[in-house]
Every structure is written in structure tokens, then in C-alpha cells.
CSV table of C-alpha atoms and ligand atoms in Angstrom, one decimal:
chain,number,residue,atom,x,y,z
K,235,MET,CA,74.5,66.0,99.4
K,236,SER,CA,77.4,64.7,102.1
K,237,LYS,CA,77.1,65.8,105.7
K,238,PRO,CA,77.6,69.6,106.9
K,239,LEU,CA,81.1,70.5,107.5
K,240,ARG,CA,80.1,71.7,111.2
K,241,ILE,CA,81.7,74.9,112.2
K,242,GLY,CA,82.4,76.5,115.9
K,243,ILE,CA,84.1,80.2,115.7
K,244,ALA,CA,86.2,82.2,118.3
K,245,GLY,CA,86.8,85.3,117.8
K,246,LEU,CA,84.0,87.8,116.0
K,247,GLY,CA,85.4,90.3,115.8
K,248,THR,CA,85.6,92.2,112.4
K,249,VAL,CA,87.5,89.1,110.9
K,250,GLY,CA,84.4,86.8,112.9
K,251,ALA,CA,81.8,88.7,112.7
K,252,GLY,CA,82.9,88.6,108.6
K,253,VAL,CA,82.5,85.2,107.9
K,254,VAL,CA,79.4,84.5,109.8
K,255,LYS,CA,78.6,87.2,106.8
K,256,ILE,CA,79.6,85.5,103.8
K,257,LEU,CA,78.5,82.0,105.4
K,258,ALA,CA,75.0,83.4,105.0
K,259,ALA,CA,75.0,85.5,102.2
K,260,ARG,CA,76.4,82.2,99.7
K,261,GLY,CA,75.9,79.4,102.0
K,262,ASP,CA,74.4,78.1,98.5
K,263,TYR,CA,76.5,78.8,96.6
K,264,LEU,CA,79.3,76.9,98.8
K,265,ALA,CA,76.8,74.0,99.5
K,266,ALA,CA,76.8,73.7,96.0
K,267,ALA,CA,80.4,74.2,95.5
K,268,CYS,CA,82.2,72.2,97.9
K,269,GLY,CA,78.9,69.3,98.3
K,270,ARG,CA,78.2,70.1,101.1
K,271,ALA,CA,76.8,72.3,103.3
K,272,ILE,CA,79.1,74.6,105.9
K,273,GLU,CA,77.0,75.0,109.3
K,274,LEU,CA,77.7,77.1,111.8
K,275,VAL,CA,76.9,75.5,114.6
K,276,ALA,CA,78.2,77.6,118.6
K,277,VAL,CA,80.6,80.4,119.0
K,278,SER,CA,82.5,82.0,121.5
K,279,ALA,CA,82.8,85.7,121.8
K,280,ARG,CA,83.7,87.4,125.2
K,281,ASN,CA,80.3,90.4,124.8
K,282,THR,CA,77.3,89.0,123.9
K,283,ASN,CA,76.0,91.7,123.8
K,284,LYS,CA,77.4,94.0,120.8
K,285,ASP,CA,75.6,94.2,117.7
K,286,ARG,CA,77.5,92.9,114.8
K,287,GLY,CA,75.3,93.1,112.2
K,288,ILE,CA,74.9,89.4,111.9
K,289,ASP,CA,72.0,87.0,112.8
K,290,LEU,CA,73.3,84.2,115.1
K,291,SER,CA,69.5,82.2,115.9
K,292,GLY,CA,69.7,78.9,116.4
K,293,VAL,CA,73.8,79.4,116.7
K,294,ARG,CA,74.2,78.7,120.2
K,295,TRP,CA,77.1,81.1,122.2
K,296,GLU,CA,79.6,79.0,124.1
K,297,SER,CA,81.5,81.8,126.8
K,298,ASP,CA,84.6,79.4,127.0
K,299,PRO,CA,86.8,79.4,123.2
K,300,MET,CA,87.1,75.7,124.8
K,301,ALA,CA,84.0,74.3,124.8
K,302,LEU,CA,84.0,74.5,121.0
K,303,ALA,CA,87.3,72.1,120.7
K,304,ARG,CA,85.8,69.6,122.8
K,305,ALA,CA,81.9,69.5,121.7
K,306,ASP,CA,80.7,66.4,119.4
K,307,ASP,CA,78.9,68.9,117.2
K,308,ILE,CA,81.9,70.0,115.7
K,309,ASP,CA,83.8,69.2,113.2
K,310,LEU,CA,86.3,72.6,112.6
K,311,VAL,CA,87.4,75.6,115.2
K,312,ALA,CA,87.9,78.9,113.3
K,313,GLU,CA,90.4,80.5,115.6
K,314,LEU,CA,90.1,84.3,115.1
K,315,ILE,CA,90.3,85.4,118.9
K,316,GLY,CA,94.7,86.4,117.6
K,317,GLY,CA,98.0,86.4,119.5
K,318,SER,CA,100.7,83.8,119.5
K,319,GLU,CA,99.3,82.4,123.0
K,320,GLY,CA,96.9,82.3,125.8
K,321,VAL,CA,93.5,80.8,124.8
K,322,ALA,CA,93.9,81.3,120.9
K,323,ARG,CA,96.8,78.9,121.6
K,324,GLU,CA,95.6,76.2,123.8
K,325,LEU,CA,92.2,76.3,121.9
K,326,VAL,CA,94.2,75.5,118.7
K,327,GLU,CA,96.1,73.1,120.3
K,328,ALA,CA,93.2,71.3,122.0
K,329,ALA,CA,91.1,71.2,118.2
K,330,LEU,CA,93.7,70.2,116.5
K,331,LYS,CA,94.7,67.1,119.0
K,332,ALA,CA,90.1,66.3,119.8
K,333,GLY,CA,90.9,65.9,116.1
K,334,LYS,CA,89.3,68.9,114.4
K,335,HIS,CA,90.2,70.8,111.7
K,336,VAL,CA,91.4,74.4,112.6
K,337,VAL,CA,90.7,76.9,110.7
K,338,THR,CA,92.7,80.7,111.8
K,339,ALA,CA,94.1,84.0,110.9
K,340,ASN,CA,96.7,83.9,113.2
K,341,LYS,CA,99.7,85.1,111.6
K,342,ALA,CA,101.4,85.4,115.4
K,343,LEU,CA,100.5,81.9,116.4
K,344,LEU,CA,102.1,80.2,113.1
K,345,ALA,CA,105.3,82.5,113.2
K,346,HIS,CA,106.1,81.4,116.9
K,347,HIS,CA,104.4,77.6,117.3
K,348,GLY,CA,103.2,77.2,113.2
K,349,THR,CA,105.8,74.2,112.8
K,350,ALA,CA,104.7,72.3,116.1
K,351,LEU,CA,101.1,72.7,114.9
K,352,ALA,CA,101.7,71.7,111.8
K,353,ARG,CA,103.6,68.2,113.7
K,354,ILE,CA,99.9,67.8,115.6
K,355,ALA,CA,97.4,68.4,112.6
K,356,GLU,CA,99.1,66.0,110.8
K,357,GLU,CA,99.1,62.9,113.2
K,358,LYS,CA,95.7,63.6,113.0
K,359,GLY,CA,94.9,63.4,110.1
K,360,VAL,CA,92.9,67.1,110.3
K,361,ALA,CA,94.0,70.2,108.1
K,362,LEU,CA,95.3,73.8,109.5
K,363,ASN,CA,94.8,76.3,107.0
K,364,TYR,CA,95.5,80.1,107.4
K,365,GLU,CA,95.1,81.3,103.9
K,366,ALA,CA,93.9,84.4,106.2
K,367,ALA,CA,97.1,85.4,108.1
K,368,VAL,CA,99.1,86.0,105.9
K,369,ALA,CA,98.4,89.6,103.5
K,370,GLY,CA,94.6,89.3,103.8
K,371,GLY,CA,92.2,89.1,101.1
K,372,ILE,CA,94.9,88.1,98.6
K,373,PRO,CA,95.3,83.9,98.5
K,374,ILE,CA,98.9,83.4,98.8
K,375,VAL,CA,99.2,80.6,100.9
K,376,LYS,CA,97.2,78.4,97.8
K,377,THR,CA,99.2,80.3,95.4
K,378,MET,CA,102.5,79.3,96.9
K,379,ARG,CA,101.1,75.4,97.2
K,380,GLU,CA,99.3,75.1,94.5
K,381,SER,CA,99.6,76.7,91.1
K,382,LEU,CA,103.9,77.3,92.4
K,383,ALA,CA,104.5,73.7,92.6
K,384,GLY,CA,107.1,73.0,89.4
K,385,ASN,CA,109.0,76.0,90.4
K,386,GLU,CA,112.1,76.6,93.1
K,387,ILE,CA,111.3,80.3,94.4
K,388,ARG,CA,114.7,82.4,94.9
K,389,SER,CA,112.7,84.8,96.4
K,390,ILE,CA,110.1,86.5,98.5
K,391,HIS,CA,109.2,90.7,98.8
K,392,GLY,CA,106.4,91.8,100.2
K,393,ILE,CA,104.0,95.0,101.3
K,394,LEU,CA,102.6,92.9,104.3
K,395,ASN,CA,100.9,95.2,106.7
K,396,GLY,CA,98.5,97.0,105.4
K,397,THR,CA,98.3,100.1,108.4
K,398,CYS,CA,101.9,100.8,107.9
K,399,ASN,CA,101.0,100.6,104.1
K,400,TYR,CA,97.8,103.1,105.1
K,401,ILE,CA,99.7,105.0,107.1
K,402,LEU,CA,103.4,105.7,104.8
K,403,THR,CA,100.2,106.3,101.4
K,404,GLU,CA,98.8,108.9,103.4
K,405,MET,CA,101.6,110.4,104.9
K,406,GLU,CA,103.1,110.9,101.2
K,407,THR,CA,99.6,112.4,99.9
K,408,THR,CA,98.3,114.8,102.7
K,409,GLY,CA,101.7,115.6,104.8
K,410,ARG,CA,100.0,114.8,107.5
K,411,ASP,CA,101.7,112.9,110.5
K,412,PHE,CA,102.8,109.8,111.0
K,413,ALA,CA,100.8,109.5,115.1
K,414,ASP,CA,97.2,111.5,113.3
K,415,VAL,CA,97.6,108.9,110.4
K,416,LEU,CA,98.0,105.9,112.5
K,417,LYS,CA,95.0,106.9,114.4
K,418,ASP,CA,92.6,106.4,111.3
K,419,ALA,CA,93.6,102.7,110.6
K,420,GLN,CA,93.4,102.0,114.2
K,421,ALA,CA,89.7,103.3,112.7
K,422,LEU,CA,89.2,101.7,110.4
K,423,GLY,CA,90.1,98.0,111.4
K,424,TYR,CA,93.4,97.4,110.0
K,425,ALA,CA,95.5,97.5,113.4
K,426,GLU,CA,96.2,94.5,115.3
K,427,ALA,CA,95.4,95.1,118.8
K,428,ASP,CA,98.4,95.9,119.4
K,429,PRO,CA,99.0,98.3,117.1
K,430,THR,CA,103.3,98.5,117.6
K,431,PHE,CA,103.0,95.3,115.9
K,432,ASP,CA,102.2,97.3,112.9
K,433,VAL,CA,104.4,100.0,113.1
K,434,GLY,CA,107.5,97.9,114.3
K,435,GLY,CA,107.6,95.6,111.6
K,436,ILE,CA,106.4,92.2,113.8
K,437,ASP,CA,103.3,91.8,111.6
K,438,ALA,CA,105.5,91.5,109.0
K,439,ALA,CA,108.0,89.7,110.0
K,440,HIS,CA,105.0,87.3,111.4
K,441,LYS,CA,103.9,86.8,107.8
K,442,LEU,CA,107.4,87.2,105.9
K,443,ALA,CA,108.3,83.4,109.0
K,444,ILE,CA,105.6,81.4,107.3
K,445,LEU,CA,105.6,82.9,103.4
K,446,ALA,CA,109.8,81.7,104.1
K,447,SER,CA,108.6,78.4,105.0
K,448,LEU,CA,106.3,77.8,102.5
K,449,ALA,CA,109.2,79.1,100.0
K,450,PHE,CA,111.8,78.0,100.8
K,451,GLY,CA,110.7,73.7,102.8
K,452,THR,CA,112.1,75.1,105.7
K,453,GLU,CA,110.2,75.5,109.7
K,454,VAL,CA,108.9,78.5,110.7
K,455,ASP,CA,111.4,80.7,111.6
K,456,PHE,CA,110.4,83.8,113.1
K,457,ALA,CA,113.3,84.4,115.5
K,458,ASN,CA,115.8,84.9,112.9
K,459,VAL,CA,114.0,87.8,111.1
K,460,HIS,CA,115.6,90.9,111.4
K,461,ILE,CA,113.0,93.8,112.0
K,462,GLU,CA,112.9,97.0,111.4
K,463,GLY,CA,109.8,99.2,111.8
K,464,ILE,CA,108.5,102.5,109.9
K,465,GLU,CA,108.1,104.9,113.1
K,466,LYS,CA,111.5,106.9,112.3
K,467,ILE,CA,110.6,107.3,109.2
K,468,SER,CA,109.3,110.9,108.5
K,469,ALA,CA,107.3,113.0,106.2
K,470,THR,CA,110.4,114.9,105.1
K,471,ASP,CA,112.4,111.1,103.8
K,472,ILE,CA,109.1,111.0,102.2
K,473,ALA,CA,109.4,113.5,100.1
K,474,PHE,CA,113.1,113.9,99.6
K,475,ALA,CA,112.5,110.2,98.5
K,476,ARG,CA,109.9,110.9,95.9
K,477,GLU,CA,112.1,113.8,95.0
K,478,PHE,CA,114.9,111.1,93.9
K,479,GLY,CA,112.3,108.7,91.6
K,480,PHE,CA,111.3,106.5,94.6
K,481,LYS,CA,108.7,105.1,97.2
K,482,VAL,CA,108.9,104.3,100.6
K,483,LYS,CA,107.3,101.1,101.8
K,484,LEU,CA,107.6,98.2,104.6
K,485,LEU,CA,109.2,95.4,103.1
K,486,ALA,CA,109.4,92.3,104.0
K,487,ILE,CA,111.8,89.8,101.6
K,488,ALA,CA,112.5,86.1,101.7
K,489,GLU,CA,115.7,85.5,99.6
K,490,LYS,CA,118.3,82.1,99.3
K,491,ALA,CA,122.2,83.7,100.4
K,492,ASN,CA,124.7,82.3,101.3
K,493,GLY,CA,124.2,78.8,101.4
K,494,GLY,CA,120.7,79.7,103.9
K,495,VAL,CA,117.6,82.3,104.6
K,496,VAL,CA,117.5,85.9,105.5
K,497,GLN,CA,114.5,86.7,106.1
K,498,ARG,CA,114.0,90.7,106.5
K,499,VAL,CA,111.5,93.3,107.3
K,500,HIS,CA,112.5,97.2,106.8
K,501,PRO,CA,111.8,100.1,106.0
K,502,ALA,CA,113.1,100.9,101.9
K,503,LEU,CA,113.0,102.5,99.0
K,504,VAL,CA,111.6,101.0,95.8
K,505,PRO,CA,111.9,102.9,92.5
K,506,GLU,CA,108.8,104.6,91.2
K,507,GLY,CA,107.2,102.0,88.8
K,508,THR,CA,108.1,99.6,89.7
K,509,PRO,CA,105.0,97.0,90.5
K,510,LEU,CA,105.7,97.9,94.5
K,511,ALA,CA,106.2,100.7,94.5
K,512,ALA,CA,102.7,101.3,93.4
K,513,VAL,CA,100.6,99.7,96.3
K,514,SER,CA,99.0,102.1,97.8
K,515,GLY,CA,96.9,102.0,101.1
K,516,VAL,CA,96.0,99.5,102.9
K,517,TYR,CA,96.3,97.2,100.0
K,518,ASN,CA,99.3,94.1,100.3
K,519,ALA,CA,101.6,92.9,97.4
K,520,VAL,CA,103.3,89.8,97.2
K,521,ALA,CA,106.7,89.7,94.6
K,522,VAL,CA,107.9,86.1,93.9
K,523,ASP,CA,110.6,84.9,91.7
K,524,GLY,CA,110.3,81.2,90.9
K,525,ASP,CA,113.0,79.2,88.4
K,526,ARG,CA,110.1,78.6,86.0
K,527,VAL,CA,107.7,81.4,86.3
K,528,GLY,CA,110.1,84.2,86.6
K,529,HIS,CA,109.0,87.7,88.3
K,530,LEU,CA,104.5,87.1,89.6
K,531,VAL,CA,102.7,90.2,92.1
K,532,LEU,CA,99.9,89.5,93.2
K,533,GLU,CA,98.2,92.5,94.3
K,534,GLY,CA,94.7,93.0,96.8
K,535,ARG,CA,93.5,94.2,100.2
K,536,GLY,CA,95.8,93.0,103.1
K,537,ALA,CA,93.3,94.0,105.7
K,538,GLY,CA,90.0,95.4,107.0
K,539,GLU,CA,86.7,92.3,107.3
K,540,GLY,CA,85.7,91.9,103.7
K,541,PRO,CA,88.8,90.1,102.7
K,542,THR,CA,90.1,88.5,105.6
K,543,ALA,CA,86.9,87.1,105.6
K,544,SER,CA,87.6,85.4,102.2
K,545,ALA,CA,90.3,84.0,102.4
K,546,VAL,CA,88.6,82.5,105.8
K,547,LEU,CA,85.9,81.1,103.7
K,548,SER,CA,88.2,79.8,101.0
K,549,ASP,CA,89.7,77.6,103.7
K,550,LEU,CA,86.5,76.8,105.3
K,551,ALA,CA,85.1,75.4,101.4
K,552,ASP,CA,88.5,73.6,100.5
K,553,ILE,CA,88.2,71.3,103.7
K,554,ALA,CA,84.4,71.3,103.2
K,555,ARG,CA,85.9,70.0,99.4
K,556,GLY,CA,88.2,67.3,101.9
K,557,LEU,CA,90.6,68.8,100.7
K,558,ILE,CA,93.3,68.6,103.6
K,559,VAL,CA,96.9,69.1,103.1
K,560,PRO,CA,99.9,69.4,105.2
K,561,PRO,CA,99.6,72.7,106.6
K,562,PHE,CA,103.4,74.1,105.1
K,563,ILE,CA,103.3,72.4,102.7
K,564,LEU,CA,105.8,69.4,102.6
K,565,PRO,CA,105.5,67.3,105.5
K,566,ALA,CA,106.1,68.8,109.3
K,567,LYS,CA,108.8,66.0,109.5
K,568,LYS,CA,110.4,67.1,106.0
K,569,LEU,CA,110.6,70.5,106.6
K,570,LYS,CA,114.3,72.0,107.6
K,571,ALA,CA,115.8,73.1,110.1
K,572,PRO,CA,116.3,77.1,110.0
K,573,ALA,CA,119.3,78.2,107.6
K,574,LYS,CA,119.9,81.6,108.6
K,575,ALA,CA,122.4,83.6,106.8
K,576,ALA,CA,124.0,86.5,108.5
K,577,MET,CA,123.0,89.7,106.5
K,578,ASP,CA,125.9,91.8,106.9
K,579,THR,CA,127.6,91.0,103.6
K,580,HIS,CA,124.0,91.2,101.9
K,581,LYS,CA,125.1,94.6,99.5
K,582,SER,CA,122.2,97.3,98.2
K,583,SER,CA,122.9,101.4,97.7
K,584,PHE,CA,121.4,103.7,100.8
K,585,TYR,CA,120.0,106.0,101.8
K,586,LEU,CA,121.4,108.2,104.6
K,587,ARG,CA,119.5,111.3,106.3
K,588,PHE,CA,120.7,113.4,109.2
K,589,LEU,CA,121.7,116.9,110.0
K,590,ALA,CA,124.8,118.4,110.1
K,591,VAL,CA,126.1,121.9,111.7
K,592,ASP,CA,126.0,124.5,108.9
K,593,ARG,CA,130.2,125.8,108.9
K,594,ALA,CA,132.6,126.0,106.2
K,595,GLY,CA,134.2,123.0,105.7
K,596,SER,CA,131.7,120.5,107.6
K,597,MET,CA,130.2,118.6,104.4
K,598,ALA,CA,134.0,118.0,103.2
K,599,GLU,CA,135.2,116.6,106.7
K,600,ILE,CA,131.9,113.5,106.8
K,601,THR,CA,132.9,112.4,103.1
K,602,ARG,CA,136.1,111.9,103.5
K,603,ALA,CA,134.4,110.1,106.6
K,604,LEU,CA,132.4,108.0,104.0
K,605,ALA,CA,135.3,108.2,101.9
K,606,GLN,CA,137.5,106.3,104.8
K,607,ALA,CA,134.9,104.0,104.8
K,608,SER,CA,135.3,102.8,101.2
K,609,VAL,CA,131.9,103.9,100.7
K,610,SER,CA,130.8,106.1,97.4
K,611,ILE,CA,128.9,108.6,97.5
K,612,GLU,CA,126.2,108.8,94.4
K,613,ARG,CA,123.9,112.1,94.8
K,614,ILE,CA,124.2,114.2,97.7
K,615,VAL,CA,121.3,117.1,98.5
K,616,GLN,CA,121.7,119.9,101.3
K,617,ARG,CA,119.0,121.3,102.1
K,618,GLY,CA,119.2,125.7,102.1
K,619,ALA,CA,116.4,125.8,104.9
K,620,PRO,CA,118.6,125.6,108.9
K,621,VAL,CA,115.8,124.0,110.3
K,622,GLY,CA,114.7,123.8,114.1
K,623,LYS,CA,112.8,127.4,115.9
K,624,GLY,CA,114.0,130.3,114.3
K,625,GLY,CA,117.2,128.4,112.6
K,626,ASP,CA,119.6,126.5,114.1
K,627,GLY,CA,122.3,126.2,112.6
K,628,ARG,CA,122.1,123.0,111.6
K,629,LEU,CA,121.1,121.4,107.9
K,630,PRO,CA,119.3,118.5,106.7
K,631,VAL,CA,121.7,116.3,104.4
K,632,VAL,CA,120.8,113.4,102.5
K,633,PHE,CA,123.4,111.0,100.7
K,634,ILE,CA,122.5,107.8,98.3
K,635,THR,CA,125.5,106.0,98.8
K,636,HIS,CA,126.5,103.5,95.3
K,637,GLU,CA,126.2,99.3,96.9
K,638,THR,CA,127.8,98.3,99.9
K,639,ASP,CA,127.2,95.9,102.3
K,640,GLU,CA,125.7,95.4,105.7
K,641,GLY,CA,128.5,95.8,108.0
K,642,THR,CA,130.3,99.0,106.2
K,643,MET,CA,126.6,100.7,106.7
K,644,ALA,CA,126.5,100.1,110.4
K,645,ARG,CA,130.0,101.2,110.9
K,646,VAL,CA,129.3,104.7,108.5
K,647,ARG,CA,126.2,105.2,110.4
K,648,ALA,CA,128.3,104.5,113.9
K,649,LEU,CA,130.5,106.8,113.1
K,650,LEU,CA,128.5,109.6,111.7
K,651,ALA,CA,126.7,109.5,114.9
K,652,ASP,CA,129.9,110.4,117.0
K,653,HIS,CA,131.1,113.1,114.3
K,654,GLU,CA,131.0,116.1,115.2
K,655,ASP,CA,129.6,118.2,112.5
K,656,VAL,CA,126.4,115.0,112.9
K,657,ALA,CA,122.9,115.8,115.0
K,658,GLY,CA,121.9,112.5,116.4
K,659,THR,CA,122.4,109.7,114.6
K,660,PRO,CA,121.8,110.1,110.7
K,661,LEU,CA,118.5,107.1,109.1
K,662,VAL,CA,119.7,105.2,106.9
K,663,ILE,CA,116.8,103.2,104.8
K,664,ARG,CA,117.8,100.8,102.8
K,665,ILE,CA,117.9,101.1,98.6
K,666,GLU,CA,115.7,98.2,96.8
K,667,ASP,CA,116.1,97.5,93.0
K,668,GLY,CA,116.7,94.7,91.4
K,669,GLU,CA,114.2,91.8,92.5
K,670,LEU,CA,111.0,94.4,91.8
K,671,ARG,CA,111.5,95.9,88.1
J,1079,HSE,N1,97.1,94.9,111.0
J,1079,HSE,C1,97.5,93.4,110.1
J,1079,HSE,C2,97.5,94.6,108.5
J,1079,HSE,C3,96.5,92.6,109.5
J,1079,HSE,O1,97.2,95.9,109.0
J,1079,HSE,O2,98.3,94.2,108.4
J,1079,HSE,C4,96.0,92.2,109.0
J,1079,HSE,O3,97.1,90.4,109.2
């Protein structure tokens, strides 16, 4: 058997501890499958006293994670600290420059610096693997790289944030409010260190930017992802959506359009009965549309110890076997420059919810305003019960529009926000159905 692959792990949080557990439980299997052992040589974590339920006897502790990048007895650094800057970035850069392989679960780092890091890895002839960075346990990076090589990818639709999907599912099934359910997701170890990254759509956007690069052969282009989060979605919207035959999901979409690529993350109404509508709880899913394979949907747990550590192990196993490939499929110098397509010509139907003043003729005026903007209404629901304590003369109204473009919808939203018969700013949610069936 060849010499072991000697690894150092930086970060022993949920994921790092999970990796140590799998190495202990499946060490013999991995050695046999890879033709060499994967040997844990050193670790670095802030808290040396915490009981993580792992056995680290015989493993060296480094107080400075950068020591892992310098150590002569380490071939591979697993960066499981997180964050796009600071120690995680310094460690990955230093390890690659020192000619060590890197495995990371750090989507923020790759979204911001992926192409630059890939250049360093390729110059040094080492691997930069990150299966765990996108959709947790779902093997989507390998699928894009290995299984779909014969396809031109037309679009990707993903549910890429377990915390958001968990929150939306819990709000739907229990009627509990947003903040309450978010606390559960944090306690379960799904949420980011800063949970606004989850609920604000940023984490999903990090993952989407990586997937878009793999799908379209472009440099990673996080700066051009359109991002909206789920903070404004209420239990009322979820109930209305259900009444109309939809689920509310935070979707991450990358598609070719107008000679470029549109990347967008936002809440969407997804028709019941479609694959993505059925994805619940902490589960993630990625629907890929390839010109030869057609629609393909992969579903699995997107966060948590076991699924994320499982993905890290798949990267370690590849490197142990000697599979060293360009991180973004194409060599970094062949990746095309970002090709942002403008979103305002994108067309869809929309869900529009607002509070209307309850007086004779107000609905007629509001619908006239939409007609003037050339927006055709497919359905209107007006609830009889006024909202607010004891009723304050405002009624919740929902419109479902026929297909229109983003630019027009933005104008309608502004127009309604200024309308004297509308209270507050209307909530607009896109309806996504075409590609998902
Ligand atoms: N906070 C992330 C999520 C963890 O909820 O999906 C996995 O990246």
C-alpha cells in the first residue's frame, strides 16, 4: 500500500468533528478503497477543552492554524473554519502555495476568491476540493464535473440553504413565526455563524455562484448574483400560496439569458407536485437542465454534521486516490470572464400582496393602475376580515398576475407603494414553474 495521505484539520466545529468521526469509523474501508490510508496528523481549533465526542489521542494540536500550512508532515489541509477573509483565506492560500492539497467546506471563500485560488492550486499541481461547500451532502460538484461532461447546461434551480428551507417548512406546518423557528435551526447546527447570511439569501448566493461557474464555464461571479432573502415572508403568504397550489421556497437559479448568465436568489412560489416543491425541512435539492440528459434532480440533506462531513470525506478520498483536477472543471485560464445578463427583461408571473384601504372603489382604482402598467391579473383574493387590532379598515389583498417582466413589475410595485388606497409597500414574490416540472 502507498504512503498515507497525511492531513491536518483546521476547525473542529460541527463539520470538523464529523470528519474526525468518519475517519475513525471508516478508516479501514477508506484505506482499502483508496489504496492508501488517510491519516489525521494534526488539528487546530480555538477551544482545546471542549468535549466534541471525538478521540484525538496521538493527534498533534496546533494553536496556530497556519502551522498546518507550514508543517512538513502534512500533505493536505482541510479548512473547516469558514468565512471569506481572515484566517480561512490566509490558511488556504498558504497551504496551496506550500504545495499542499486543500479541502474546504467554505462557500463564502470560494464565492469571493474561487477563481484566484484555483489559479494557485493549478500552478502548484495540487487539489482544491469543495464538495461540502454546495448543498451539504448532495454530490453536486462531482456530478457537474464527472457525470454531466457530455451536456451543455441550460439552467440550474436549487434549494441551497437548509436553514431557510427548514424555516419555511416549519412556518407552513406549525404556523410558528419566523424568529422562533430560526432559533431552532441555530440550535440544530444548520445556521451560519451569522444567520443573516442564511435568511438574507447570501449563503445560497455563495453556493449558486460556485454552481454557475461549474455549469457555464465562467469565473465565479458572486458580485453579480441578484439576492433577496426570506425575511419578509409571513405565515399569511405561505397560507395564500398553499390556497393557490404553491409552496414558498428560497430558490437559487442560474440560467443562460440574453447572451449572458442570470444568477438570482429569491423567494419563489413553486407549484405543488413539482420536485422542488416537495423538498422540505433541512433538505436541499438541485435541479439541473442539460441539453442531452434533460432534467435531473438531486435531493439530500444540505446542512448538519453527517451530510457535510460525508461530502468532505468524498474529497479526501478522491485526493487519496490521486484524482487531482482543476477546481472549476475547466483550467482557470480557460474560464470565461463573468457574463452578467440584465434581469429586468426576465419574465414570470408574480404574487403581489398588500393591504388595501376598505372603501368603495379602492379595488377598482388599484386594478386600473395595474391595467395602465399593462399588467394583466389572473386571480384576485381579498379577505373580508380587516387586519390590525379591532380592525383598522385595511384588508389583505393578493393578486396573481399573468406573465410580465421584472422592469414592469418594479414599476407596479412603486406605483402601488405610492397609491393612497394601499398601506405600506406591497410584497412581490416571483412564480417559478416552467423549468421545474
Ligand atoms: N447554513 C447553511 C444552510 C449550512 O443552512 O444550508 C450549509 O451550508
